[in-house]
Coordinates of C-alpha atoms in Angstrom, one line a residue:
M1134 CA 45.3 -88.0 -39.6
K1135 CA 42.0 -87.4 -41.5
K1136 CA 43.0 -83.7 -42.0
W1137 CA 46.3 -84.7 -43.6
F1138 CA 44.6 -87.3 -45.8
F1139 CA 42.0 -84.8 -46.9
R1140 CA 44.8 -82.3 -47.8
L1141 CA 46.7 -84.9 -49.7
I1142 CA 43.6 -85.7 -51.8
I1143 CA 43.1 -82.0 -52.5
L1144 CA 46.7 -81.7 -53.6
L1145 CA 46.4 -84.7 -55.9
I1146 CA 43.3 -83.2 -57.5
I1147 CA 45.0 -79.9 -58.0
A1148 CA 48.0 -81.7 -59.6
L1149 CA 45.7 -83.7 -61.9
I1150 CA 43.9 -80.5 -63.0
A1151 CA 47.3 -78.8 -63.6
V1152 CA 48.5 -81.7 -65.7
F1153 CA 45.3 -81.7 -67.7
A1154 CA 45.4 -77.9 -68.2
F1155 CA 49.0 -77.7 -69.2
Y1156 CA 49.7 -81.0 -71.0
V1157 CA 46.4 -82.5 -72.2
Y1158 CA 43.9 -79.7 -72.9
P1159 CA 46.1 -77.8 -75.5
K1160 CA 46.4 -81.1 -77.5
L1161 CA 42.6 -81.8 -77.5
P1162 CA 41.9 -79.9 -80.8
I1163 CA 44.6 -82.0 -82.5
I1164 CA 43.5 -85.3 -80.9
N1165 CA 39.9 -84.6 -81.9
A1166 CA 40.8 -83.4 -85.4
Y1167 CA 42.8 -86.6 -86.0
A1168 CA 40.0 -88.8 -84.7
A1169 CA 37.3 -87.0 -86.8
K1170 CA 39.4 -87.1 -89.9
R1171 CA 40.5 -90.7 -89.6
A1172 CA 37.0 -91.8 -88.8
C1173 CA 35.5 -89.8 -91.6
S1174 CA 37.8 -91.1 -94.3
S1175 CA 37.6 -94.6 -93.0
T1176 CA 33.8 -94.5 -93.1
F1177 CA 33.1 -92.7 -96.4
V1178 CA 36.3 -93.6 -98.4
S1179 CA 37.2 -97.0 -97.1
N1180 CA 33.6 -98.1 -96.2
R1181 CA 34.6 -99.4 -92.8
T1182 CA 32.6 -99.5 -89.6
L1183 CA 33.1 -97.0 -86.8
E1184 CA 33.6 -100.0 -84.4
S1185 CA 36.6 -101.2 -86.4
V1186 CA 38.1 -97.7 -86.7
Q1187 CA 37.8 -97.1 -82.9
K1188 CA 39.4 -100.5 -82.2
E1189 CA 42.3 -100.4 -84.7
D1190 CA 43.0 -96.8 -85.6
L1191 CA 41.9 -94.9 -82.5
G1192 CA 42.3 -97.6 -79.9
E1193 CA 45.5 -96.2 -78.3
F1194 CA 46.3 -93.2 -76.1
P1195 CA 45.8 -90.3 -76.8
Q1196 CA 43.5 -91.0 -79.7
N1197 CA 41.2 -93.1 -77.5
L1198 CA 40.3 -90.0 -75.5
A1199 CA 38.1 -88.8 -78.4
T1200 CA 34.4 -89.7 -78.5
V1201 CA 33.4 -90.0 -82.2
N1202 CA 29.9 -89.5 -83.7
V1203 CA 29.2 -90.4 -87.3
L1204 CA 26.3 -88.5 -89.0
E1205 CA 26.2 -90.8 -92.0
D1206 CA 23.3 -89.2 -93.8
K1207 CA 25.1 -85.8 -93.7
G1208 CA 28.6 -87.1 -94.5
I1209 CA 29.9 -85.6 -91.2
V1210 CA 32.0 -87.0 -88.4
E1211 CA 32.3 -85.2 -85.1
A1212 CA 34.9 -85.8 -82.3
K1213 CA 35.4 -84.4 -78.9
S1214 CA 37.3 -85.3 -75.7
F1215 CA 35.8 -84.9 -72.2
G1216 CA 33.0 -83.0 -74.0
L1217 CA 35.5 -80.3 -75.1
S1218 CA 37.0 -79.0 -78.3
K1219 CA 34.6 -80.5 -80.8
V1220 CA 35.9 -80.9 -84.3
R1221 CA 34.1 -81.9 -87.5
S1222 CA 35.3 -83.6 -90.6
I1223 CA 33.2 -83.4 -93.7
Y1224 CA 33.0 -85.8 -96.7
R1225 CA 32.6 -84.4 -100.2
Q1226 CA 32.1 -86.6 -103.3
G1227 CA 35.4 -87.0 -105.2
L1228 CA 37.4 -85.0 -102.6
G1229 CA 37.3 -87.2 -99.6
C1230 CA 37.2 -85.8 -96.1
K1231 CA 38.5 -82.5 -94.8
V1232 CA 38.9 -81.2 -91.3
V1233 CA 36.7 -78.1 -90.6
I1234 CA 38.5 -75.4 -88.6
G1235 CA 35.8 -73.3 -86.8
I1236 CA 33.0 -72.4 -89.2
D1237 CA 33.0 -74.1 -92.6
D1238 CA 33.3 -71.0 -94.7
T1239 CA 34.7 -72.6 -97.9
P1240 CA 32.6 -73.5 -100.9
Q1241 CA 30.8 -76.9 -100.7
V1242 CA 32.1 -78.4 -103.9
S1243 CA 32.3 -81.9 -105.2
L1244 CA 34.5 -83.4 -108.0
N1245 CA 33.6 -85.9 -110.7
N1246 CA 37.0 -87.6 -111.0
E1247 CA 35.8 -91.0 -112.3
G1248 CA 37.1 -90.4 -115.9
S1249 CA 36.9 -92.9 -118.8
V1250 CA 37.8 -96.6 -118.6
L1251 CA 40.8 -97.7 -120.7
S1252 CA 39.4 -99.5 -123.7
N1253 CA 41.8 -102.5 -123.9
T1254 CA 41.8 -103.7 -120.3
D1255 CA 39.6 -106.8 -121.0
T1256 CA 42.4 -108.3 -123.2
L1257 CA 45.3 -107.6 -120.9
Y1258 CA 46.5 -109.2 -117.7
W1259 CA 46.6 -107.2 -114.4
P1260 CA 48.2 -104.7 -113.7
Y1261 CA 47.6 -103.5 -117.3
G1262 CA 44.2 -105.0 -117.6
V1263 CA 41.6 -107.0 -115.7
K1264 CA 42.5 -110.5 -116.7
E1265 CA 43.9 -112.7 -113.9
H1266 CA 46.7 -115.3 -114.4
S1267 CA 45.4 -118.7 -113.5
Q1268 CA 48.9 -120.4 -113.3
K1269 CA 51.7 -119.8 -110.9
S1270 CA 54.9 -118.1 -112.2
E1271 CA 57.8 -120.4 -113.0
G1272 CA 60.9 -120.3 -111.0
I1273 CA 59.3 -118.9 -107.8
D1274 CA 59.8 -120.7 -104.5
Y1275 CA 56.2 -120.4 -103.2
N1276 CA 57.1 -122.1 -100.0
K1277 CA 59.4 -119.2 -99.2
L1278 CA 56.8 -116.8 -100.4
D1279 CA 54.2 -118.3 -98.1
E1280 CA 56.6 -118.1 -95.2
A1281 CA 57.1 -114.4 -95.8
F1282 CA 53.3 -113.9 -95.7
R1283 CA 53.1 -115.9 -92.4
L1284 CA 55.8 -113.7 -90.9
A1285 CA 54.0 -110.5 -92.0
F1286 CA 50.6 -111.3 -90.6
D1287 CA 49.3 -111.8 -87.0
K1288 CA 48.2 -115.2 -86.0
T1289 CA 44.5 -115.8 -85.1
D1290 CA 43.3 -113.5 -82.2
S1291 CA 46.6 -111.6 -82.2
W1292 CA 47.0 -107.9 -83.1
V1293 CA 50.6 -106.9 -82.7
K1294 CA 52.1 -107.0 -86.2
K1295 CA 49.0 -105.2 -87.5
T1296 CA 49.5 -106.0 -91.2
R1297 CA 46.3 -105.4 -93.2
A1298 CA 47.5 -106.2 -96.7
L1299 CA 50.6 -107.6 -98.4
L1300 CA 51.1 -107.9 -102.2
V1301 CA 54.0 -109.2 -104.2
M1302 CA 54.4 -108.8 -108.0
Q1303 CA 57.4 -109.6 -110.2
N1304 CA 57.9 -108.9 -113.9
G1305 CA 54.5 -107.3 -113.9
Q1306 CA 52.7 -110.4 -112.7
L1307 CA 51.0 -110.8 -109.4
L1308 CA 52.6 -113.6 -107.3
K1309 CA 50.5 -113.4 -104.2
E1310 CA 48.3 -111.1 -102.2
E1311 CA 46.7 -111.5 -98.8
Y1312 CA 44.4 -109.3 -96.7
L1313 CA 43.4 -109.3 -93.0
S1314 CA 39.7 -109.9 -92.8
P1315 CA 37.5 -107.8 -93.4
Y1316 CA 39.9 -106.0 -95.7
N1317 CA 40.1 -107.1 -99.3
R1318 CA 41.4 -106.1 -102.8
E1319 CA 38.7 -103.4 -103.0
T1320 CA 39.6 -101.7 -99.8
P1321 CA 41.3 -98.2 -100.2
F1322 CA 44.1 -97.8 -97.6
L1323 CA 45.6 -94.6 -96.4
G1324 CA 49.1 -94.2 -97.6
W1325 CA 50.1 -91.3 -95.3
S1326 CA 53.5 -90.1 -96.5
M1327 CA 53.5 -92.4 -99.5
T1328 CA 51.4 -89.6 -100.9
K1329 CA 54.7 -87.6 -101.2
S1330 CA 56.0 -90.1 -103.7
V1331 CA 52.8 -89.7 -105.7
E1332 CA 53.4 -86.0 -105.6
N1333 CA 56.9 -86.7 -107.1
I1334 CA 55.2 -88.3 -110.1
L1335 CA 52.8 -85.4 -110.5
V1336 CA 55.7 -83.0 -110.5
G1337 CA 57.5 -85.2 -113.0
I1338 CA 54.5 -84.9 -115.3
L1339 CA 54.5 -81.1 -115.1
V1340 CA 58.2 -81.0 -115.7
K1341 CA 57.8 -83.1 -118.8
E1342 CA 55.0 -80.7 -120.0
G1343 CA 57.3 -77.7 -119.3
K1344 CA 55.0 -76.3 -116.6
L1345 CA 57.5 -76.6 -113.8
D1346 CA 61.3 -76.2 -113.6
I1347 CA 63.0 -77.8 -110.6
Q1348 CA 65.9 -75.4 -110.9
K1349 CA 63.8 -72.3 -110.7
S1350 CA 64.2 -70.1 -107.6
N1351 CA 62.2 -67.0 -106.4
L1352 CA 59.2 -69.4 -106.0
F1353 CA 56.9 -67.1 -104.0
A1354 CA 56.4 -63.4 -103.6
K1355 CA 56.6 -63.8 -99.8
W1356 CA 60.2 -65.2 -100.2
Q1357 CA 61.6 -62.6 -102.6
N1358 CA 62.9 -60.2 -99.9
D1359 CA 64.8 -62.7 -97.8
E1360 CA 67.1 -65.8 -98.1
R1361 CA 64.2 -68.0 -99.0
K1362 CA 64.4 -66.6 -102.5
N1363 CA 67.3 -69.0 -103.2
I1364 CA 65.2 -72.1 -102.5
K1365 CA 64.5 -74.2 -105.6
L1366 CA 61.8 -76.8 -106.3
D1367 CA 64.7 -79.2 -106.4
N1368 CA 65.5 -78.4 -102.7
L1369 CA 61.9 -78.9 -101.7
L1370 CA 61.7 -82.3 -103.4
K1371 CA 65.0 -83.4 -101.8
M1372 CA 64.0 -82.1 -98.3
N1373 CA 67.1 -79.8 -98.1
S1374 CA 65.4 -76.4 -98.5
G1375 CA 66.9 -75.0 -95.4
L1376 CA 63.5 -74.1 -93.9
S1377 CA 62.9 -74.7 -90.2
W1378 CA 60.5 -77.5 -89.7
N1379 CA 59.5 -79.8 -86.8
E1380 CA 58.0 -83.2 -88.0
E1381 CA 57.2 -84.5 -84.5
Y1382 CA 53.8 -86.1 -84.3
G1383 CA 53.5 -86.8 -80.6
T1384 CA 53.0 -83.2 -79.6
I1385 CA 51.9 -79.8 -80.9
S1386 CA 54.4 -79.1 -83.7
Q1387 CA 54.5 -77.6 -87.1
V1388 CA 53.3 -80.8 -88.8
T1389 CA 50.4 -81.5 -86.5
E1390 CA 49.3 -77.8 -86.6
M1391 CA 49.5 -77.9 -90.4
L1392 CA 47.5 -81.1 -90.8
F1393 CA 44.9 -80.6 -88.1
L1394 CA 44.6 -76.9 -87.1
E1395 CA 45.1 -74.9 -90.2
E1396 CA 42.6 -74.1 -93.1
S1397 CA 45.5 -74.2 -95.6
A1398 CA 48.4 -76.6 -95.3
G1399 CA 50.3 -74.9 -98.0
A1400 CA 49.9 -71.3 -96.8
Y1401 CA 51.0 -72.4 -93.3
A1402 CA 54.1 -74.2 -94.6
I1403 CA 55.2 -71.3 -96.8
Q1404 CA 55.6 -69.2 -93.7
S1405 CA 58.3 -71.5 -92.4
P1406 CA 61.4 -69.4 -91.4
Y1407 CA 64.8 -69.7 -93.0
L1408 CA 67.3 -71.8 -91.0
S1409 CA 70.2 -72.6 -93.3
P1410 CA 71.4 -72.3 -96.9
P1411 CA 69.6 -74.6 -99.3
G1412 CA 71.3 -77.9 -99.9
E1413 CA 73.4 -77.9 -96.8
V1414 CA 71.0 -79.7 -94.3
W1415 CA 68.6 -82.6 -95.0
N1416 CA 65.5 -82.3 -92.8
Y1417 CA 62.4 -84.4 -93.5
S1418 CA 59.4 -82.1 -93.9
S1419 CA 55.8 -82.6 -94.7
G1420 CA 55.7 -78.8 -95.0
S1421 CA 57.9 -79.0 -98.1
S1422 CA 55.4 -81.3 -99.8
N1423 CA 52.5 -78.9 -99.3
I1424 CA 54.7 -76.0 -100.4
I1425 CA 55.3 -77.9 -103.6
N1426 CA 51.5 -78.4 -103.9
Q1427 CA 51.1 -74.7 -104.1
L1428 CA 53.5 -74.6 -107.0
I1429 CA 51.5 -77.4 -108.7
K1430 CA 48.2 -75.4 -108.2
E1431 CA 49.7 -72.2 -109.5
S1432 CA 50.6 -74.0 -112.8
F1433 CA 46.9 -74.3 -113.6
E1434 CA 44.5 -71.6 -114.7
S1435 CA 41.4 -72.9 -112.9
E1436 CA 40.6 -74.7 -109.6
E1437 CA 38.9 -77.5 -111.5
D1438 CA 41.9 -78.1 -113.8
Y1439 CA 44.1 -78.4 -110.7
L1440 CA 41.8 -80.8 -108.9
L1441 CA 41.3 -83.0 -112.0
F1442 CA 45.0 -83.1 -112.9
P1443 CA 46.1 -86.1 -110.8
Y1444 CA 43.2 -88.2 -112.1
E1445 CA 43.4 -87.2 -115.8
K1446 CA 47.2 -87.3 -116.1
L1447 CA 48.1 -90.2 -113.8
F1448 CA 45.4 -92.3 -112.2
H1449 CA 43.1 -92.7 -115.3
K1450 CA 46.1 -93.6 -117.5
L1451 CA 47.0 -96.4 -115.1
D1452 CA 43.3 -97.4 -114.8
I1453 CA 43.5 -96.7 -111.1
K1454 CA 39.9 -96.3 -110.0
S1455 CA 40.3 -96.4 -106.2
A1456 CA 42.6 -93.4 -105.7
Q1457 CA 41.3 -90.6 -103.4
L1458 CA 43.3 -87.5 -102.8
E1459 CA 41.9 -85.4 -99.9
T1460 CA 42.1 -81.7 -99.3
D1461 CA 42.5 -79.2 -96.5
E1462 CA 39.6 -76.9 -95.7
R1463 CA 40.6 -74.4 -98.4
G1464 CA 40.3 -77.1 -101.0
D1465 CA 43.9 -77.8 -101.8
Y1466 CA 45.2 -81.3 -101.9
V1467 CA 47.3 -82.3 -98.8
L1468 CA 50.0 -84.0 -100.9
S1469 CA 52.1 -84.7 -97.8
S1470 CA 49.7 -87.2 -96.3
F1471 CA 46.2 -87.8 -97.5
M1472 CA 45.8 -90.3 -100.3
Y1473 CA 43.8 -93.5 -100.2
A1474 CA 44.1 -96.4 -102.7
T1475 CA 43.8 -100.2 -102.8
A1476 CA 46.9 -102.3 -102.4
R1477 CA 46.7 -103.2 -106.1
D1478 CA 46.6 -99.6 -107.2
W1479 CA 49.5 -98.7 -104.9
A1480 CA 51.4 -101.5 -106.6
K1481 CA 50.6 -100.0 -110.1
L1482 CA 52.3 -96.8 -109.0
G1483 CA 55.4 -98.8 -108.0
Q1484 CA 55.4 -100.7 -111.3
L1485 CA 55.2 -97.4 -113.2
M1486 CA 58.6 -96.4 -111.6
L1487 CA 60.1 -99.8 -112.5
N1488 CA 58.8 -99.2 -116.1
D1489 CA 60.9 -96.0 -116.2
G1490 CA 57.7 -94.0 -116.3
V1491 CA 56.0 -95.8 -119.2
W1492 CA 52.6 -97.4 -119.1
L1493 CA 51.2 -99.2 -122.1
Q1494 CA 53.5 -97.2 -124.5
D1495 CA 52.4 -94.0 -122.8
T1496 CA 55.3 -92.0 -121.3
I1497 CA 53.8 -90.7 -118.0
I1498 CA 57.1 -89.4 -116.7
T1499 CA 60.5 -89.6 -118.3
K1500 CA 63.3 -92.1 -117.5
D1501 CA 65.5 -89.1 -116.6
W1502 CA 62.9 -88.1 -114.0
V1503 CA 62.8 -91.7 -112.5
E1504 CA 66.6 -91.6 -112.2
Y1505 CA 66.5 -88.2 -110.6
S1506 CA 63.9 -89.3 -108.1
F1507 CA 66.0 -92.2 -106.8
S1508 CA 69.4 -90.3 -106.9
E1509 CA 70.9 -89.8 -103.5
T1510 CA 70.4 -86.5 -101.7
P1511 CA 73.5 -85.3 -100.0
H1512 CA 73.5 -85.4 -96.2
S1513 CA 70.6 -87.9 -96.1
E1514 CA 72.9 -90.9 -95.2
G1515 CA 71.9 -92.5 -98.5
R1516 CA 68.3 -92.7 -97.4
Y1517 CA 66.6 -90.2 -99.6
G1518 CA 66.2 -89.2 -103.2
A1519 CA 63.5 -86.7 -104.3
H1520 CA 60.3 -87.5 -102.3
M1521 CA 61.4 -91.2 -102.6
W1522 CA 63.3 -93.3 -100.1
R1523 CA 66.5 -95.3 -100.7
N1524 CA 67.9 -98.3 -98.9
G1525 CA 70.4 -96.1 -97.0
I1526 CA 73.9 -96.4 -95.6
P1527 CA 74.0 -98.8 -93.7
K1528 CA 71.1 -100.5 -95.5
E1529 CA 67.7 -100.3 -93.9
Y1530 CA 67.0 -103.7 -95.5
P1531 CA 70.3 -105.6 -95.4
S1532 CA 68.8 -108.5 -97.2
C1533 CA 67.8 -106.5 -100.2
P1534 CA 69.9 -105.3 -103.2
D1535 CA 71.4 -101.9 -103.3
D1536 CA 68.9 -100.6 -105.8
T1537 CA 66.0 -101.0 -103.4
Y1538 CA 63.7 -98.0 -103.3
K1539 CA 60.3 -97.3 -101.7
F1540 CA 57.4 -95.1 -101.0
S1541 CA 57.1 -94.9 -97.2
G1542 CA 54.3 -93.8 -94.9
Y1543 CA 53.5 -93.5 -91.2
E1544 CA 52.6 -96.7 -89.4
G1545 CA 54.4 -98.9 -91.9
Q1546 CA 52.9 -98.2 -95.3
Y1547 CA 55.3 -99.3 -98.0
V1548 CA 55.6 -99.7 -101.8
I1549 CA 59.0 -101.3 -102.1
M1550 CA 60.6 -101.5 -105.6
I1551 CA 63.7 -103.5 -106.6
P1552 CA 64.5 -102.7 -110.3
S1553 CA 67.2 -105.5 -110.6
L1554 CA 64.6 -108.1 -109.7
D1555 CA 61.6 -106.3 -111.4
L1556 CA 59.9 -106.7 -108.0
V1557 CA 57.2 -104.6 -106.3
V1558 CA 56.1 -105.3 -102.7
V1559 CA 53.2 -103.5 -101.0
R1560 CA 52.6 -103.6 -97.3
L1561 CA 49.8 -101.7 -95.6
G1562 CA 49.1 -101.8 -91.8
L1563 CA 49.4 -100.0 -88.5
S1564 CA 52.9 -100.9 -87.2
K1565 CA 56.4 -100.1 -88.3
G1566 CA 58.7 -101.8 -85.8
P1567 CA 58.9 -105.0 -83.7
P1568 CA 57.3 -107.5 -83.6
F1569 CA 56.6 -106.6 -87.2
D1570 CA 59.8 -107.3 -89.2
M1571 CA 59.8 -105.8 -92.7
N1572 CA 63.4 -106.7 -93.3
G1573 CA 62.6 -110.4 -92.4
V1574 CA 59.6 -110.3 -94.7
M1575 CA 61.7 -108.8 -97.6
E1576 CA 64.5 -111.3 -97.0
L1577 CA 62.1 -114.2 -97.6
I1578 CA 60.4 -112.5 -100.6
V1579 CA 63.8 -111.9 -102.2
E1580 CA 64.9 -115.5 -101.6
S1581 CA 61.6 -116.7 -103.1
V1582 CA 62.2 -114.9 -106.5
V1583 CA 66.0 -115.2 -106.9
K1584 CA 66.9 -118.3 -108.8

């Protein structure tokens, strides 16, 4: 009996080692890179404590396998699991945090992206200035609005809905904002794939300036000798390029390799193989966004001009001070995923779209570009435009009007815009589905503003 028991224990140990070797160990570099990057940005960009990051952002499997060490004086965060596959993320002033693959052999540069402050903000109300409305807006059912906020946030000592911030503005006026303590209006939040919609705006600026053409093909030398030469910037924006791409985050896939194992996100994505003719298949792809970023970079003569472009041509013009775009190890922005901003500054970007691209008489992007951005992409079930999301068929938010659009990011980051109501709603958190109910929240918000 003892001999059989001993053999059973040995077999169980061998089985556990096999499971670890084949299923866990290969994922450790990604797990550790994710943990290091998340902790680095949360510490040095959002000014959060490591304790809160480990509890909220890294508290679930498999992220909780990582042991994280913050070297605050050096701007470095290290992560490893079971003492294996140590990964570092490094903070650089003006450029946020980057994951270091192996030896950090790229230049240690920083960026002064603060820019000048708009001269007339003291006399204007937010979002166009710094003045705050002291009176409530007329015609708003604030009881309904308060009910929406209660539905969005967890009750005391509960952490299931995981909403960190909710903001509602109508007709360019803030109706209500609320933050889960210790977050506040000064906290920059990660937008994840909402960054793609910001990239849309950046492309729109370059199209307006004549530096990019969405109908141009033969985009890269590597594509000129195969079917990829037929791909247009338009296809990349609409996610129907025909390139093969796996957007699965729970395993080793193209998207996780690109974000956490590659020195250059764009160079990795450009290698994606041809799968189908452009325009025939809609396939959501963070790779497409980083391919677009390579086209953005190539439109500038210098590295500095490229890095300053989003700040000088977009953020500074909207008096957005909190925005932080982050790069890969090579130094290129990861415009698929890595932008931080406060809830108020995310709301400004939504209001820009409602304004048909105009901000204080300055045309940032054209009305035609806004209409193009929200126009339905074939084969997307009405859900997608050009790096912008639509309400879908059937509606994702049945309680909202047909002209509901949004920026959308992983774990439930939303900037929702309804032009017919001149309404912008920002929700930032760590959950996308039940018990969090975005449709229920939106239903109450819409009811509160519709007379």
